[in-house]
CSV table of C-alpha atoms in Angstrom, one decimal:
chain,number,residue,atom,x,y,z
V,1,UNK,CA,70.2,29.8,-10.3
V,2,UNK,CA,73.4,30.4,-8.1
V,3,UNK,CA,72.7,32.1,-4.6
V,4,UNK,CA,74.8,34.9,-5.6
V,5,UNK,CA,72.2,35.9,-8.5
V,6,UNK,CA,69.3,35.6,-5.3
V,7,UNK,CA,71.1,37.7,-2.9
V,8,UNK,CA,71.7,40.3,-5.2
V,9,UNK,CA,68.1,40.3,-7.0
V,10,UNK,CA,67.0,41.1,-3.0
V,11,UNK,CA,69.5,43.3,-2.8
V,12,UNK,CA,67.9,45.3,-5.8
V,13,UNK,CA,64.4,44.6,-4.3
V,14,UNK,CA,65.3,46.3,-1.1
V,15,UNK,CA,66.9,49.2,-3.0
V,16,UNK,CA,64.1,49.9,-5.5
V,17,UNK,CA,61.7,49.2,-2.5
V,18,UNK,CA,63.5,51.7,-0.3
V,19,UNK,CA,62.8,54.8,-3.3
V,20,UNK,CA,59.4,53.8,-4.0
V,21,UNK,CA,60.4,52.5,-7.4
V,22,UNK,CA,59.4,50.2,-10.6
V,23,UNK,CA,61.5,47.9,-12.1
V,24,UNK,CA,61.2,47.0,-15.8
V,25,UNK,CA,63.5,44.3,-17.9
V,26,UNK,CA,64.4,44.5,-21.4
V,27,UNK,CA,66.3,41.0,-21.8
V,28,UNK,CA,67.8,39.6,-25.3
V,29,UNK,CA,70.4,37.1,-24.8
V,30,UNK,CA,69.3,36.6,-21.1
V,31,UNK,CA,66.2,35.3,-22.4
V,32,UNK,CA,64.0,36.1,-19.0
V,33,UNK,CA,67.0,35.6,-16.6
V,34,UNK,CA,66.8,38.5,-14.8
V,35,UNK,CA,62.7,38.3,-14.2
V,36,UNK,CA,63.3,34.8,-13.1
V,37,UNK,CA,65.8,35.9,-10.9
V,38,UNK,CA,63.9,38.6,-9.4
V,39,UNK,CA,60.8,37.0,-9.1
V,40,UNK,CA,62.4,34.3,-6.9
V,41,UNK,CA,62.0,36.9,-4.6
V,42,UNK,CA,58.8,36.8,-2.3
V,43,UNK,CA,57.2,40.5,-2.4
V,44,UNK,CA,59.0,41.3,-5.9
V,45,UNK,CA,55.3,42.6,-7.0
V,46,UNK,CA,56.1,45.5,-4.9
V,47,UNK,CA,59.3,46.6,-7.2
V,48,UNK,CA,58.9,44.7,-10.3
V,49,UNK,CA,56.6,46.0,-13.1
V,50,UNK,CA,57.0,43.8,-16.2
V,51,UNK,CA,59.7,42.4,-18.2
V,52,UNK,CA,60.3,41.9,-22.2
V,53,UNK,CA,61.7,39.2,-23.4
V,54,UNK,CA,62.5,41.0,-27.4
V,55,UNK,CA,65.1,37.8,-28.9
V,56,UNK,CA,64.5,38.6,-32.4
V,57,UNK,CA,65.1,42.2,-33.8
V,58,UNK,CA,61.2,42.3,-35.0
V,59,UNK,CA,60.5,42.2,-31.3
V,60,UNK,CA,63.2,44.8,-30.3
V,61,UNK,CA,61.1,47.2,-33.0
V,62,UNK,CA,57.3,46.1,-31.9
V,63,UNK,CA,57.8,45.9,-27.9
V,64,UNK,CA,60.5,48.3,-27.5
V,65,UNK,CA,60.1,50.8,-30.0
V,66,UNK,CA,64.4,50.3,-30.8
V,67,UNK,CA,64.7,52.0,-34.7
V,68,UNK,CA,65.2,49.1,-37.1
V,69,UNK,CA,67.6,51.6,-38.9
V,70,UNK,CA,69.4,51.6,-35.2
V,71,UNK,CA,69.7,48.0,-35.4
V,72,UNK,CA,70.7,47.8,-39.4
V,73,UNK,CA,73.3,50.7,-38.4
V,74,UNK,CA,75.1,49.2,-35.1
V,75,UNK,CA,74.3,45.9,-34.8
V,76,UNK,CA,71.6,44.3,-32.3
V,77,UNK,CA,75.0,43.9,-29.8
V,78,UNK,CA,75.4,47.5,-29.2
V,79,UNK,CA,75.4,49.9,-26.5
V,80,UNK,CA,73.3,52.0,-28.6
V,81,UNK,CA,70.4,49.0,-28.7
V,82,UNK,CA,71.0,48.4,-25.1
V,83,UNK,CA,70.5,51.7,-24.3
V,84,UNK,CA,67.3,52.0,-27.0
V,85,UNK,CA,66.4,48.6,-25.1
V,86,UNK,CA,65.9,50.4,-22.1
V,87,UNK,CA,64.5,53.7,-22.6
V,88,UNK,CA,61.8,51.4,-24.8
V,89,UNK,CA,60.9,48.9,-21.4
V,90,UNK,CA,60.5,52.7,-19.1
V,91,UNK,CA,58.1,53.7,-21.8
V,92,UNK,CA,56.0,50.9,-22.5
V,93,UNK,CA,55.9,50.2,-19.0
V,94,UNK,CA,55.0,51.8,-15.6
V,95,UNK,CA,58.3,51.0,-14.7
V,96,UNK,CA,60.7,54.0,-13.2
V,97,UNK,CA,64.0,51.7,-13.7
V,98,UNK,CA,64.6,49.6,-16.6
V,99,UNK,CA,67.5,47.2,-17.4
V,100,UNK,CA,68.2,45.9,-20.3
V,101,UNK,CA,70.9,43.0,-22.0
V,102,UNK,CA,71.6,42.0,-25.7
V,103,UNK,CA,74.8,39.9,-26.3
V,104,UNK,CA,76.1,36.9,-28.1
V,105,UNK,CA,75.9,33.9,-25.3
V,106,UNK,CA,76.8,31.1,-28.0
V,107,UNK,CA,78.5,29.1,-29.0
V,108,UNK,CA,77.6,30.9,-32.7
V,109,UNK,CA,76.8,34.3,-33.3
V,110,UNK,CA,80.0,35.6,-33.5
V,111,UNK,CA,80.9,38.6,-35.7
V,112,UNK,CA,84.4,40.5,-36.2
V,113,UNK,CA,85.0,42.6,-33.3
V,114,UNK,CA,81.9,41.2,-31.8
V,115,UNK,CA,83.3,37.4,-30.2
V,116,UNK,CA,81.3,35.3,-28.4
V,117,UNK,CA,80.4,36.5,-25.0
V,118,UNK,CA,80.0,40.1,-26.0
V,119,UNK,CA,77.3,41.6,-24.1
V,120,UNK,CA,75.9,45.2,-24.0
V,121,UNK,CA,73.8,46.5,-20.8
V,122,UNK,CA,71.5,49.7,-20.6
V,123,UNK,CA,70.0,50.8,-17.3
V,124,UNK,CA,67.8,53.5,-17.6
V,125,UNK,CA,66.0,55.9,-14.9
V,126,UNK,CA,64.1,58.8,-16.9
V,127,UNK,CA,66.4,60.5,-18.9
V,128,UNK,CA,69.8,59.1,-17.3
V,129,UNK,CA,71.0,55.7,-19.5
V,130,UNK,CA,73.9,54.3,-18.5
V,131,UNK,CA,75.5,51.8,-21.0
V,132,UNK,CA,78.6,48.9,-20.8
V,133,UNK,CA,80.1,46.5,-23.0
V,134,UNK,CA,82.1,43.3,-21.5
V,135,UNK,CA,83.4,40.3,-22.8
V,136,UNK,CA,82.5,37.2,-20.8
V,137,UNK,CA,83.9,33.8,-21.1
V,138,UNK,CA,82.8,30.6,-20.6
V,139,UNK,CA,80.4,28.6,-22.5
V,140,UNK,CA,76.2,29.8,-22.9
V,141,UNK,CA,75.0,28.9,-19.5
V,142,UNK,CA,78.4,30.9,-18.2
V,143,UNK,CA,78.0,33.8,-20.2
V,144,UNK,CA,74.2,33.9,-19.1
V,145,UNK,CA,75.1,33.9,-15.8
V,146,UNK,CA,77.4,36.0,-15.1
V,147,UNK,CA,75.0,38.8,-17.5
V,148,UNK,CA,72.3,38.3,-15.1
V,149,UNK,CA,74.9,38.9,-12.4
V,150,UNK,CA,76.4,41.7,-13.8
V,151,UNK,CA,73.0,43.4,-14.8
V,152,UNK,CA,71.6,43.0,-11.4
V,153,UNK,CA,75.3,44.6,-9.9
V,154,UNK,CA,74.8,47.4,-12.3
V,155,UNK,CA,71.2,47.9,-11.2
V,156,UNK,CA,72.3,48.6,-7.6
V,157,UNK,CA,75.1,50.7,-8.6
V,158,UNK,CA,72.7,53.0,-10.8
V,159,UNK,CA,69.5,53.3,-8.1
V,160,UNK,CA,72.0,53.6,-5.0
């Protein structure tokens, strides 16, 4: 884990921590990045609720709640299954935050208009989801990365 992905998962601690707010993670294609990444962090049980880990689209259903006919309708790498990612993580959790990531990390996967390194974030704080779409490059471990990164920048732009 590169010290860039530390500094900012303290950087979220210290935000959260500062409103007196729960973090949740809803994690596809990061597969348990961003809870690793946060609970690197000594005193992350003060901020961090819980995470998901929903890989499959069964789990996205069961755990988050996402609509199946969502998934069948706009893909699993969506903004609308990000967001639906998210908004399931608040509500099955105690959480106050939640982000959430599902993308294509590699090196299959791909689909037309959908290439490898496609990646879809929701963050969620009650009823305010924000959502994104990017295009990474690089190969899996790259593409993992720099979504953890990315999810952890968007989490301080959306709780500052």
């Amino acid at each position: 884990m590169t010290t860039n992905i530390l500094e900012l998962a303290a950087q979220v601690g210290s935000a959260l921590q500062e409103k007196g707010l729960l973090l949740t993670t809803a994690e596809s294609c990061t597969g348990g990045g961003i809870g690793q990444a946060i609970t690197e962090i000594a005193g992350s049980t003060g901020w961090y609720d819980c995470g998901f880990i929903a890989y499959s689209n069964a789990s996205k259903t069961e755990l988050l709640e996402v609509p199946a006919a969502l998934i069948a309708q706009m893909g699993t790498v969506s903004e609308e299954v990000a967001a639906a990612m998210a908004t399931g993580a608040l509500a099955n959790s105690n959480a106050h935050v939640a982000v959430s990531t599902t993308g294509i990390a590699g090196p299959t996967g791909a689909v037309p208009g959908k290439p490898v390194g496609t990646v879809c974030f929701g963050w969620a704080r009650g009823d305010n989801v924000h959502t994104e779409r990017l295009v990474f490059a690089g190969d899996r471990q790259a593409v993992r990365e720099q979504t953890v990164a990315h999810a952890l920048q968007g989490l301080l732009r959306f709780v500052n």
